[in-house]
mmCIF file with all atom_site columns, N, CA and C in Angstrom:
data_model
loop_
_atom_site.group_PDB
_atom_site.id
_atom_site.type_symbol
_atom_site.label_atom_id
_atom_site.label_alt_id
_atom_site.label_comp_id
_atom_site.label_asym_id
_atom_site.label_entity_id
_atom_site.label_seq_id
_atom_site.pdbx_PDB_ins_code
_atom_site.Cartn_x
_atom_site.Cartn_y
_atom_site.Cartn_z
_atom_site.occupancy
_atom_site.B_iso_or_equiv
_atom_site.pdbx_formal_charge
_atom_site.auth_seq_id
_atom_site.auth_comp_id
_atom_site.auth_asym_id
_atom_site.auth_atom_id
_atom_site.pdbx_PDB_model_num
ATOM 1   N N  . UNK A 1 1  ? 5.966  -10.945 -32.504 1.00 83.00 ? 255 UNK A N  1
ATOM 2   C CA . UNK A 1 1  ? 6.253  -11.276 -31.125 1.00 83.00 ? 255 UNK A CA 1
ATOM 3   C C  . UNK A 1 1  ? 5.752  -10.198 -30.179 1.00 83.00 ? 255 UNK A C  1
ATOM 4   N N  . UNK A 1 2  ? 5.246  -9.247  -30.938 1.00 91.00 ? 256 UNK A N  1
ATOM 5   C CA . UNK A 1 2  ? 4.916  -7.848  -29.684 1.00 91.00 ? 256 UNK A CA 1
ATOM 6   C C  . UNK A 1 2  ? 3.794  -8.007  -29.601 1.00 91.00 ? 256 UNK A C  1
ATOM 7   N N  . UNK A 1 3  ? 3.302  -8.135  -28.489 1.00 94.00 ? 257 UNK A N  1
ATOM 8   C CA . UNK A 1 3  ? 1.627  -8.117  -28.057 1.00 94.00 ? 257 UNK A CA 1
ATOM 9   C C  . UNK A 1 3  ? 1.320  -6.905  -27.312 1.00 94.00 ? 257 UNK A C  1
ATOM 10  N N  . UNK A 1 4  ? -0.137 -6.518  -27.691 1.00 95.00 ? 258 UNK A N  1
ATOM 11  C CA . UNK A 1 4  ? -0.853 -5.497  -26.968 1.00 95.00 ? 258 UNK A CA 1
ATOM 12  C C  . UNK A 1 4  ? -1.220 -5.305  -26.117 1.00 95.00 ? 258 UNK A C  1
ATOM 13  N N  . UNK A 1 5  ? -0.714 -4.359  -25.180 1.00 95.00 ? 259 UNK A N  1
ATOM 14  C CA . UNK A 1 5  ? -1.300 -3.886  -23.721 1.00 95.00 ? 259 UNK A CA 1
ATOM 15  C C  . UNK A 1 5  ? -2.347 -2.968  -23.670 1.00 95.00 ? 259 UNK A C  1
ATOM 16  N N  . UNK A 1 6  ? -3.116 -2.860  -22.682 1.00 97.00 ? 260 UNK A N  1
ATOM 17  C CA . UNK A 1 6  ? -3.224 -1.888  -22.248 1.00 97.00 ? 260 UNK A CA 1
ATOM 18  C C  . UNK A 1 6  ? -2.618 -1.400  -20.538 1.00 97.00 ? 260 UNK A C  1
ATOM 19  N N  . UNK A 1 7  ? -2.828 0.298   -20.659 1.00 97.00 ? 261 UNK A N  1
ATOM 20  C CA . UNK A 1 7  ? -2.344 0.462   -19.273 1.00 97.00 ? 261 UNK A CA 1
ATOM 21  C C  . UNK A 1 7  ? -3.733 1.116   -18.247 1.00 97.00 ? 261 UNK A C  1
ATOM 22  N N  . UNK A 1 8  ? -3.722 0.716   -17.356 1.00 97.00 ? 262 UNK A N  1
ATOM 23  C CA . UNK A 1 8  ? -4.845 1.333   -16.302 1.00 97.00 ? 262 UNK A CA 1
ATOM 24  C C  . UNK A 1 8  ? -4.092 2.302   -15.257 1.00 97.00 ? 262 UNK A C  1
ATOM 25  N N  . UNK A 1 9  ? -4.738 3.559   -14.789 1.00 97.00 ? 263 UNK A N  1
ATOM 26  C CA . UNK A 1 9  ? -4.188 4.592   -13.664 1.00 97.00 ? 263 UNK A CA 1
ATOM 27  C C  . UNK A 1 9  ? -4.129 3.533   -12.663 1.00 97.00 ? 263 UNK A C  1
ATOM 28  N N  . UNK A 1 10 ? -3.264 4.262   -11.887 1.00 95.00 ? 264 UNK A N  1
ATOM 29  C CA . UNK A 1 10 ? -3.481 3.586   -10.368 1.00 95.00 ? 264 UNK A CA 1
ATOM 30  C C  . UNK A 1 10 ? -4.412 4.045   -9.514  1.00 95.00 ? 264 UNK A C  1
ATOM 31  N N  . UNK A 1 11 ? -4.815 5.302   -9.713  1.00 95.00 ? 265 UNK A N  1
ATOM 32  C CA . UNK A 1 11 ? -5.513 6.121   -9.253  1.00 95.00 ? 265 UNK A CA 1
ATOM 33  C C  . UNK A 1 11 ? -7.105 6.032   -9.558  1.00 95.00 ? 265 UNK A C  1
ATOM 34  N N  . UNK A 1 12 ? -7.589 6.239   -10.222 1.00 95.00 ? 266 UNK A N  1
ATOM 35  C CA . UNK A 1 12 ? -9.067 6.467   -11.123 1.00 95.00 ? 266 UNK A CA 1
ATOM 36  C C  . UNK A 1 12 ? -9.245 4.931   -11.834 1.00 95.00 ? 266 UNK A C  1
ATOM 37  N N  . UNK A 1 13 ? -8.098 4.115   -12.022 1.00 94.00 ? 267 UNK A N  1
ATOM 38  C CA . UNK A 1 13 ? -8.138 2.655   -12.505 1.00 94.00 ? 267 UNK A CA 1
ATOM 39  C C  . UNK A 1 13 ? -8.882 2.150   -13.922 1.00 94.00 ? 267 UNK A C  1
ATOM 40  N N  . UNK A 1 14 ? -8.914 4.081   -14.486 1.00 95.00 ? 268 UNK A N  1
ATOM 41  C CA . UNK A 1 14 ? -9.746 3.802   -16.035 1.00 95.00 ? 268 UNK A CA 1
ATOM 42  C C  . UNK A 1 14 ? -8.727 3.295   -16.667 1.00 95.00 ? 268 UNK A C  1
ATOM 43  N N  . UNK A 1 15 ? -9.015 2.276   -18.238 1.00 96.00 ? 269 UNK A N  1
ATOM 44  C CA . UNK A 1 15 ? -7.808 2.251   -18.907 1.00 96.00 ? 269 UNK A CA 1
ATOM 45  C C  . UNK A 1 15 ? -7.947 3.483   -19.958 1.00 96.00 ? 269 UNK A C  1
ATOM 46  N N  . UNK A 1 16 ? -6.886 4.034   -19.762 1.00 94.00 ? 270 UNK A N  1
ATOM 47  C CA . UNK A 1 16 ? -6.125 5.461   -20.881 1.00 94.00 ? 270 UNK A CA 1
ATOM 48  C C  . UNK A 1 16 ? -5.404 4.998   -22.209 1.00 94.00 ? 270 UNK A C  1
ATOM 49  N N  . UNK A 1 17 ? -4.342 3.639   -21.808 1.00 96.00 ? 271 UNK A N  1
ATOM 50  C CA . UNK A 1 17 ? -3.474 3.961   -22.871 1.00 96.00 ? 271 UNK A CA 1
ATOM 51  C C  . UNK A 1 17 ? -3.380 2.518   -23.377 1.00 96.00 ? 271 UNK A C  1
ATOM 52  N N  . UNK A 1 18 ? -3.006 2.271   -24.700 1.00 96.00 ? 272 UNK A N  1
ATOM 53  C CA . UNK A 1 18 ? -2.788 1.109   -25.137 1.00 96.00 ? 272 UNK A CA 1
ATOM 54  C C  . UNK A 1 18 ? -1.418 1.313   -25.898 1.00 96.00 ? 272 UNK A C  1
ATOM 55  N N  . UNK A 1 19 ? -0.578 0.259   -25.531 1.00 95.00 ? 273 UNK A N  1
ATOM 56  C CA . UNK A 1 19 ? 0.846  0.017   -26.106 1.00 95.00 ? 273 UNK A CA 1
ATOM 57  C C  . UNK A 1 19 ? 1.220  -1.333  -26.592 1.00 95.00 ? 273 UNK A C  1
ATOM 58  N N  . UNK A 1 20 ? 2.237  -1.424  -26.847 1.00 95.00 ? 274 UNK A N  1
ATOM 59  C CA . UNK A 1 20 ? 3.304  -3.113  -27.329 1.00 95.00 ? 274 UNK A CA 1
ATOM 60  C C  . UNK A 1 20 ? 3.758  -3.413  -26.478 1.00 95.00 ? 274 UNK A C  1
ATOM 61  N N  . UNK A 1 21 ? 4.394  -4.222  -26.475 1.00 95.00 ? 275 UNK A N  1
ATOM 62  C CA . UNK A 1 21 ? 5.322  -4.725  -25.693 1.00 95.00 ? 275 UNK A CA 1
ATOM 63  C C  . UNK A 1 21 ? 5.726  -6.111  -25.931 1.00 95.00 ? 275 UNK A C  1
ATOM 64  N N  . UNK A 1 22 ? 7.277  -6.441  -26.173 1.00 94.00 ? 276 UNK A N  1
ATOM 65  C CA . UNK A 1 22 ? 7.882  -7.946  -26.236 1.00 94.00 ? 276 UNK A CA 1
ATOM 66  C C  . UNK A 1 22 ? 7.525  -8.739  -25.243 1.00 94.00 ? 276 UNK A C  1
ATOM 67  N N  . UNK A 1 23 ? 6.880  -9.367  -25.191 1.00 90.00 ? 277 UNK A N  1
ATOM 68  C CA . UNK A 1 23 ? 6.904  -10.490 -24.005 1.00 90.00 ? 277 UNK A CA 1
ATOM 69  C C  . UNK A 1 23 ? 7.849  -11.353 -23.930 1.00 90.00 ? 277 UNK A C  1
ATOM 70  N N  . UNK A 1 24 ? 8.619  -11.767 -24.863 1.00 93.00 ? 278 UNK A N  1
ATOM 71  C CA . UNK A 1 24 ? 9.621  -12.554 -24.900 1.00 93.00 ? 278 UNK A CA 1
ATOM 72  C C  . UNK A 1 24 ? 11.002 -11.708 -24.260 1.00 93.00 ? 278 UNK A C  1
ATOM 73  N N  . UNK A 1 25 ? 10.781 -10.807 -23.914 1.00 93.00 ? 279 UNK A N  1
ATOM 74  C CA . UNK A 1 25 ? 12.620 -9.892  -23.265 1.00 93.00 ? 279 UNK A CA 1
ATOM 75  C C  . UNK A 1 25 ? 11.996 -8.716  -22.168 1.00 93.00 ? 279 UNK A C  1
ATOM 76  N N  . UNK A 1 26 ? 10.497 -8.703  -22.094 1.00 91.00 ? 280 UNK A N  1
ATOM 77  C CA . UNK A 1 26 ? 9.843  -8.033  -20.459 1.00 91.00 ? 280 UNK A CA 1
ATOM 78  C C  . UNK A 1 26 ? 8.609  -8.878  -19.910 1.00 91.00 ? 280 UNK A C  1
ATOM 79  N N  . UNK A 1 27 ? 9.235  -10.018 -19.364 1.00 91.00 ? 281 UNK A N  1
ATOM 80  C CA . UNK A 1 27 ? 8.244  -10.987 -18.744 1.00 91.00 ? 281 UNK A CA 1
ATOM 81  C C  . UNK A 1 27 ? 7.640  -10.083 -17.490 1.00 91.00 ? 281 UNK A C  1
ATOM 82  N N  . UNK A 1 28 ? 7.746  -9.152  -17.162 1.00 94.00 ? 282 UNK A N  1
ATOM 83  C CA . UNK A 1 28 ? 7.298  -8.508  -15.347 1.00 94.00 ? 282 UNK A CA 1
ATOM 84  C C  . UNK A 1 28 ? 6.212  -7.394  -16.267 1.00 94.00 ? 282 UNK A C  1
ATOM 85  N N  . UNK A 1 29 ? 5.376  -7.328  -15.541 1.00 94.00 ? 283 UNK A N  1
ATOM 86  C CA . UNK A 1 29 ? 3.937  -6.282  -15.778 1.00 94.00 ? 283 UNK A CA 1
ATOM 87  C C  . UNK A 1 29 ? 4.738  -4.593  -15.868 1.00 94.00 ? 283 UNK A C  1
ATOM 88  N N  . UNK A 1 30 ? 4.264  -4.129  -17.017 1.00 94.00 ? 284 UNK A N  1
ATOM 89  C CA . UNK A 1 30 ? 5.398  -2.813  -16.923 1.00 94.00 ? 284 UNK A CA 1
ATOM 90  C C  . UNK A 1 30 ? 4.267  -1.546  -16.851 1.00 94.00 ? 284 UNK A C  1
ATOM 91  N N  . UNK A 1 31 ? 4.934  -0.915  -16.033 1.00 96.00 ? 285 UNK A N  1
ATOM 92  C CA . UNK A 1 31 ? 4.651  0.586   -15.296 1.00 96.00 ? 285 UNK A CA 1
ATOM 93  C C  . UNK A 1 31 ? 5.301  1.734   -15.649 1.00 96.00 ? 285 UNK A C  1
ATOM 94  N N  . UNK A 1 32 ? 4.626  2.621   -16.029 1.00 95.00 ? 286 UNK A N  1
ATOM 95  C CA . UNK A 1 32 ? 4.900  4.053   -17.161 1.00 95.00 ? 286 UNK A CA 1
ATOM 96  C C  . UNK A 1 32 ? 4.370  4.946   -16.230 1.00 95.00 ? 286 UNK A C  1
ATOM 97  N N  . UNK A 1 33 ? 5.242  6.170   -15.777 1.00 97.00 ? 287 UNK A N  1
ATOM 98  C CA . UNK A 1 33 ? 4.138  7.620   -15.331 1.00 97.00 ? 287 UNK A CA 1
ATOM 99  C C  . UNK A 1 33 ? 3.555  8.122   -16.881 1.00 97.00 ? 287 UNK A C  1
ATOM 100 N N  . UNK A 1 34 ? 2.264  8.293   -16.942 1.00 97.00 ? 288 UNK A N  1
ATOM 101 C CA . UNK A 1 34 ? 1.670  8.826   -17.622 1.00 97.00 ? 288 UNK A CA 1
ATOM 102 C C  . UNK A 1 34 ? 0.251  9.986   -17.240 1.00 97.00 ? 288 UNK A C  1
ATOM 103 N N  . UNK A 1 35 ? 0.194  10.579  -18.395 1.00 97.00 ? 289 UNK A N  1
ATOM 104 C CA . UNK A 1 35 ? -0.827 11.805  -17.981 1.00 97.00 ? 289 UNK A CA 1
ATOM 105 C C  . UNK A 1 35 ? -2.304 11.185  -17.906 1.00 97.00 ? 289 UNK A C  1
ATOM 106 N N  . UNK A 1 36 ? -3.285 11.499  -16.909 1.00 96.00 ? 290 UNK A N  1
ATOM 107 C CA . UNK A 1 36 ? -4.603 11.102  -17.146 1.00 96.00 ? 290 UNK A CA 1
ATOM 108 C C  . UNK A 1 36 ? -5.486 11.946  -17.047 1.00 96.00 ? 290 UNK A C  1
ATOM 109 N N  . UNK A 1 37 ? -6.592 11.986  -17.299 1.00 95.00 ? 291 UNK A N  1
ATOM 110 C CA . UNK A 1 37 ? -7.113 13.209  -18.220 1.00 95.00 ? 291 UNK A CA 1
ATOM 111 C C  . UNK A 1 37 ? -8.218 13.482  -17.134 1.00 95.00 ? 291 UNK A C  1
ATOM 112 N N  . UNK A 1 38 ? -8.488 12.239  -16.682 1.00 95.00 ? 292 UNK A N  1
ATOM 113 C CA . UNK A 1 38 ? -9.799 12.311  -15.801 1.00 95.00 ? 292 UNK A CA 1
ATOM 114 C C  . UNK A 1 38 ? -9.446 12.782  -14.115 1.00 95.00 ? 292 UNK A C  1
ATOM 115 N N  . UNK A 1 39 ? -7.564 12.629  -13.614 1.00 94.00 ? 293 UNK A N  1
ATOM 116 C CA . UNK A 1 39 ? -7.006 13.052  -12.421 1.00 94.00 ? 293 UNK A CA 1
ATOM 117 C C  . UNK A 1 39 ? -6.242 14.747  -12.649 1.00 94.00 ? 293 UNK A C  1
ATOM 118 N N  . UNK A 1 40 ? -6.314 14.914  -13.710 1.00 96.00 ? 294 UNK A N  1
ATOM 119 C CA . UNK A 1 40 ? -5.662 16.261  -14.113 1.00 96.00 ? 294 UNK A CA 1
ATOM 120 C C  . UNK A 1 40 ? -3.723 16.038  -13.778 1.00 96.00 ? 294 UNK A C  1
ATOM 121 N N  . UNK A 1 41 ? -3.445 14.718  -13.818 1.00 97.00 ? 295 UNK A N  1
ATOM 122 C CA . UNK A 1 41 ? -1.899 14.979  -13.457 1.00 97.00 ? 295 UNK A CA 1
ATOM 123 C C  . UNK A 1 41 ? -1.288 13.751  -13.903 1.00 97.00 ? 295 UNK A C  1
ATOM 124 N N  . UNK A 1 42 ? -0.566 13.712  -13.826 1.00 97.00 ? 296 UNK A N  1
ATOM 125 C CA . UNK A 1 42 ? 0.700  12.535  -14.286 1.00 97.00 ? 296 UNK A CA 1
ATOM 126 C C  . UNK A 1 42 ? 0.495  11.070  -13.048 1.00 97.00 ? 296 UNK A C  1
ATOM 127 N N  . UNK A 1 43 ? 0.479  10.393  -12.965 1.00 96.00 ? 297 UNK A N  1
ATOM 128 C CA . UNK A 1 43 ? -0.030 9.031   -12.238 1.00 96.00 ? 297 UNK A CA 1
ATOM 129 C C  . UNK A 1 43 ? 1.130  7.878   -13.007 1.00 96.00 ? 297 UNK A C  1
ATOM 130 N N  . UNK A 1 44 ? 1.416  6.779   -11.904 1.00 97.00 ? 298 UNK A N  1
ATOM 131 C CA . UNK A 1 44 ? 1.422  5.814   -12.321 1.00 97.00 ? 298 UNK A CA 1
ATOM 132 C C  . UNK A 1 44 ? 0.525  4.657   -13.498 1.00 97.00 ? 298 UNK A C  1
ATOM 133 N N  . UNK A 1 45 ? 0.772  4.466   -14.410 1.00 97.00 ? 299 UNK A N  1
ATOM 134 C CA . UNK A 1 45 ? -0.422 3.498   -15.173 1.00 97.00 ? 299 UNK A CA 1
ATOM 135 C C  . UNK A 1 45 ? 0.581  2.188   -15.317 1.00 97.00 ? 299 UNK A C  1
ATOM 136 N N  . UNK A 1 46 ? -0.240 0.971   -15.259 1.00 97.00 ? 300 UNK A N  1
ATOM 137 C CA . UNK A 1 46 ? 0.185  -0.372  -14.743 1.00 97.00 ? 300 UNK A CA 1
ATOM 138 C C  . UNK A 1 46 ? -0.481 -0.738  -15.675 1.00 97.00 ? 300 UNK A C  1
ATOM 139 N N  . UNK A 1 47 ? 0.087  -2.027  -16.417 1.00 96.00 ? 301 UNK A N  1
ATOM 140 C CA . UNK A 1 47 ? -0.747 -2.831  -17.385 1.00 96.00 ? 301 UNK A CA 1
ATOM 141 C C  . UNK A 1 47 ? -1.358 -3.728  -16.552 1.00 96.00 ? 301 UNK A C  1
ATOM 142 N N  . UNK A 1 48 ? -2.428 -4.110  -17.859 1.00 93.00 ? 302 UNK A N  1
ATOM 143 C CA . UNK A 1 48 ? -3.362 -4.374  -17.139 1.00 93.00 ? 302 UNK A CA 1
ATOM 144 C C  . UNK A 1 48 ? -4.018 -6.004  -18.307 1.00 93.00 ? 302 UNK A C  1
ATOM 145 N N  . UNK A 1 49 ? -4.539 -6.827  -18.336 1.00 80.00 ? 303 UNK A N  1
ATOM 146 C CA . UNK A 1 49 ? -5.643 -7.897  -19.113 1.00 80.00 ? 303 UNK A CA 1
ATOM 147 C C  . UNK A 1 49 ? -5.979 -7.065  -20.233 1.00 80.00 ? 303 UNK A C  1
#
């Protein structure tokens, strides 16, 4: 039941990170501060297609 994300910066809009996630118990697009390598700092990352 867990399908694969990925997440994109909000910032620079590269995708960085790939995760899981239940779709069946987090129907809403989920948003993590995470580090990005290419802004030198911690950013919002938003899943993404």
């Amino acid at each position: 039941m867990r399908d694969v994300i990925t997440l994109a910066c909000s910032e620079c809009k590269r995708r960085n990170y790939a995760t899981t996630k239940n779709r069946r118990n987090t129907t809403e697009k989920l948003e993590l501060k995470k580090y990005c390598k290419w802004d030198n700092k911690y950013t919002m990352h938003k899943e993404t297609k």
